[in-house]
């Protein structure tokens, strides 16, 4: 069975995915609003992929058990690595996204420029450690990097190396994509001139410890006596809950392959799987981080009641690729249109500190006057 790589490094990236999707799975709106929910649907499906990826468990038949165990071992193998990277993005043409979000009136639907942007968006995460990732704590990490790229290059990137966190961003491109233009360096008030390098796309750095202390001491810290972290015991409870839901709702089949690559497909009803997972998580609501809200039963009634299939590619037994077609989750999807969301795995390149980064004070970096704050990956 799976032994999740529970080291802080990979755990936090996993939690980021789950957090980003926790409010989006039960989103299905009227035809007049179809242009906007495409991102929420995308992230909902990404959450479904994450659930299947981290919760693969024994299923009913001999075939299912064998196929599930293969994926189980492959995922477990990720935690044995000291260096890992994965990339998430849509493997589709802009026209496919446009067809899945038709315009019902002026201003509706996804404009061609936005469709091109989203189909070209990629998120890449790299982690390097002195120990296997499953056994790694923060002190074991050599470097961690996250890059969000668009069709024309890197939009936002940060790296954690040594005692510093490094950032850079193409804020003009980010602003255009978000419909929220950032000021130019010349437009900054005198009190914020230190952020000039940020606006001009140069690397800046902030001491990680100081930044963490600032976050811990923020106005929302400690509210309700609940931590923003998930402790090990709660993680195990969540894992058990997810595994139980997957074992009940998901079937696995071995679809063969060639050249050392095996293809295994996991299938489930999106609504049934989501409902089963959340029903098992509700008793843990008081143990979840502050601010976590699970969708209600009423919300789940609006979740797509359709079958989804997750494809796992195993190369010589190692997990190399996971994909899910989002098209079936769209309302009235045209026949033959596909919108695969793909996650690929590989060896991480060396994560190094960029040279020439200007140091910024932690108290100014995360403050409301910081024009860079909205460009962090969470802003997407």
PDB file of N, CA, C and O in Angstrom, residues 37-47 90 97 326 339 341:
ATOM      1  N   UNK A  37     -16.401  29.625 -14.956  1.00  0.00           N
ATOM      2  CA  UNK A  37     -16.103  28.432 -14.165  1.00  0.00           C
ATOM      3  C   UNK A  37     -15.085  27.494 -14.778  1.00  0.00           C
ATOM      4  O   UNK A  37     -14.763  26.485 -14.173  1.00  0.00           O
ATOM      5  N   UNK A  38     -14.568  27.808 -15.984  1.00  0.00           N
ATOM      6  CA  UNK A  38     -13.629  26.867 -16.584  1.00  0.00           C
ATOM      7  C   UNK A  38     -12.397  26.666 -15.713  1.00  0.00           C
ATOM      8  O   UNK A  38     -11.895  25.556 -15.568  1.00  0.00           O
ATOM      9  N   UNK A  39     -11.910  27.740 -15.078  1.00  0.00           N
ATOM     10  CA  UNK A  39     -10.748  27.582 -14.198  1.00  0.00           C
ATOM     11  C   UNK A  39     -11.110  26.773 -12.971  1.00  0.00           C
ATOM     12  O   UNK A  39     -10.346  25.924 -12.528  1.00  0.00           O
ATOM     13  N   UNK A  40     -12.280  27.039 -12.395  1.00  0.00           N
ATOM     14  CA  UNK A  40     -12.684  26.291 -11.222  1.00  0.00           C
ATOM     15  C   UNK A  40     -12.850  24.817 -11.570  1.00  0.00           C
ATOM     16  O   UNK A  40     -12.485  23.933 -10.811  1.00  0.00           O
ATOM     17  N   UNK A  41     -13.430  24.540 -12.770  1.00  0.00           N
ATOM     18  CA  UNK A  41     -13.564  23.152 -13.194  1.00  0.00           C
ATOM     19  C   UNK A  41     -12.201  22.519 -13.383  1.00  0.00           C
ATOM     20  O   UNK A  41     -11.977  21.367 -13.021  1.00  0.00           O
ATOM     21  N   UNK A  42     -11.275  23.283 -13.965  1.00  0.00           N
ATOM     22  CA  UNK A  42      -9.918  22.777 -14.162  1.00  0.00           C
ATOM     23  C   UNK A  42      -9.293  22.381 -12.838  1.00  0.00           C
ATOM     24  O   UNK A  42      -8.752  21.282 -12.693  1.00  0.00           O
ATOM     25  N   UNK A  43      -9.357  23.265 -11.858  1.00  0.00           N
ATOM     26  CA  UNK A  43      -8.748  22.972 -10.573  1.00  0.00           C
ATOM     27  C   UNK A  43      -9.513  21.883  -9.828  1.00  0.00           C
ATOM     28  O   UNK A  43      -8.934  21.117  -9.067  1.00  0.00           O
ATOM     29  N   UNK A  44     -10.827  21.786 -10.050  1.00  0.00           N
ATOM     30  CA  UNK A  44     -11.580  20.698  -9.436  1.00  0.00           C
ATOM     31  C   UNK A  44     -11.078  19.363  -9.952  1.00  0.00           C
ATOM     32  O   UNK A  44     -10.872  18.415  -9.201  1.00  0.00           O
ATOM     33  N   UNK A  45     -10.868  19.298 -11.261  1.00  0.00           N
ATOM     34  CA  UNK A  45     -10.364  18.055 -11.839  1.00  0.00           C
ATOM     35  C   UNK A  45      -8.945  17.778 -11.386  1.00  0.00           C
ATOM     36  O   UNK A  45      -8.558  16.635 -11.181  1.00  0.00           O
ATOM     37  N   UNK A  46      -8.156  18.844 -11.238  1.00  0.00           N
ATOM     38  CA  UNK A  46      -6.800  18.663 -10.713  1.00  0.00           C
ATOM     39  C   UNK A  46      -6.869  18.088  -9.312  1.00  0.00           C
ATOM     40  O   UNK A  46      -6.073  17.226  -8.936  1.00  0.00           O
ATOM     41  N   UNK A  47      -7.861  18.547  -8.530  1.00  0.00           N
ATOM     42  CA  UNK A  47      -8.034  17.991  -7.194  1.00  0.00           C
ATOM     43  C   UNK A  47      -8.418  16.526  -7.257  1.00  0.00           C
ATOM     44  O   UNK A  47      -7.959  15.713  -6.455  1.00  0.00           O
ATOM     45  N   UNK A  90      -2.217  22.092 -19.265  1.00  0.00           N
ATOM     46  CA  UNK A  90      -3.201  21.576 -20.208  1.00  0.00           C
ATOM     47  C   UNK A  90      -2.503  21.176 -21.503  1.00  0.00           C
ATOM     48  O   UNK A  90      -1.677  21.925 -22.025  1.00  0.00           O
ATOM     49  N   UNK A  97     -10.429  24.720 -25.700  1.00  0.00           N
ATOM     50  CA  UNK A  97     -10.930  25.415 -24.523  1.00  0.00           C
ATOM     51  C   UNK A  97     -12.072  26.352 -24.895  1.00  0.00           C
ATOM     52  O   UNK A  97     -13.071  26.453 -24.179  1.00  0.00           O
ATOM     53  N   UNK A 326     -10.561  16.878 -19.018  1.00  0.00           N
ATOM     54  CA  UNK A 326     -11.541  17.727 -18.336  1.00  0.00           C
ATOM     55  C   UNK A 326     -12.820  17.923 -19.132  1.00  0.00           C
ATOM     56  O   UNK A 326     -13.826  18.377 -18.580  1.00  0.00           O
ATOM     57  N   UNK A 339      -9.750  17.966 -23.454  1.00  0.00           N
ATOM     58  CA  UNK A 339      -8.981  18.979 -22.737  1.00  0.00           C
ATOM     59  C   UNK A 339      -8.174  18.288 -21.641  1.00  0.00           C
ATOM     60  O   UNK A 339      -8.503  18.371 -20.457  1.00  0.00           O
ATOM     61  N   UNK A 341      -5.661  17.508 -18.807  1.00  0.00           N
ATOM     62  CA  UNK A 341      -4.812  18.136 -17.802  1.00  0.00           C
ATOM     63  C   UNK A 341      -3.736  17.104 -17.457  1.00  0.00           C
ATOM     64  O   UNK A 341      -4.051  15.991 -17.044  1.00  0.00           O
TER      65      UNK A 341
END
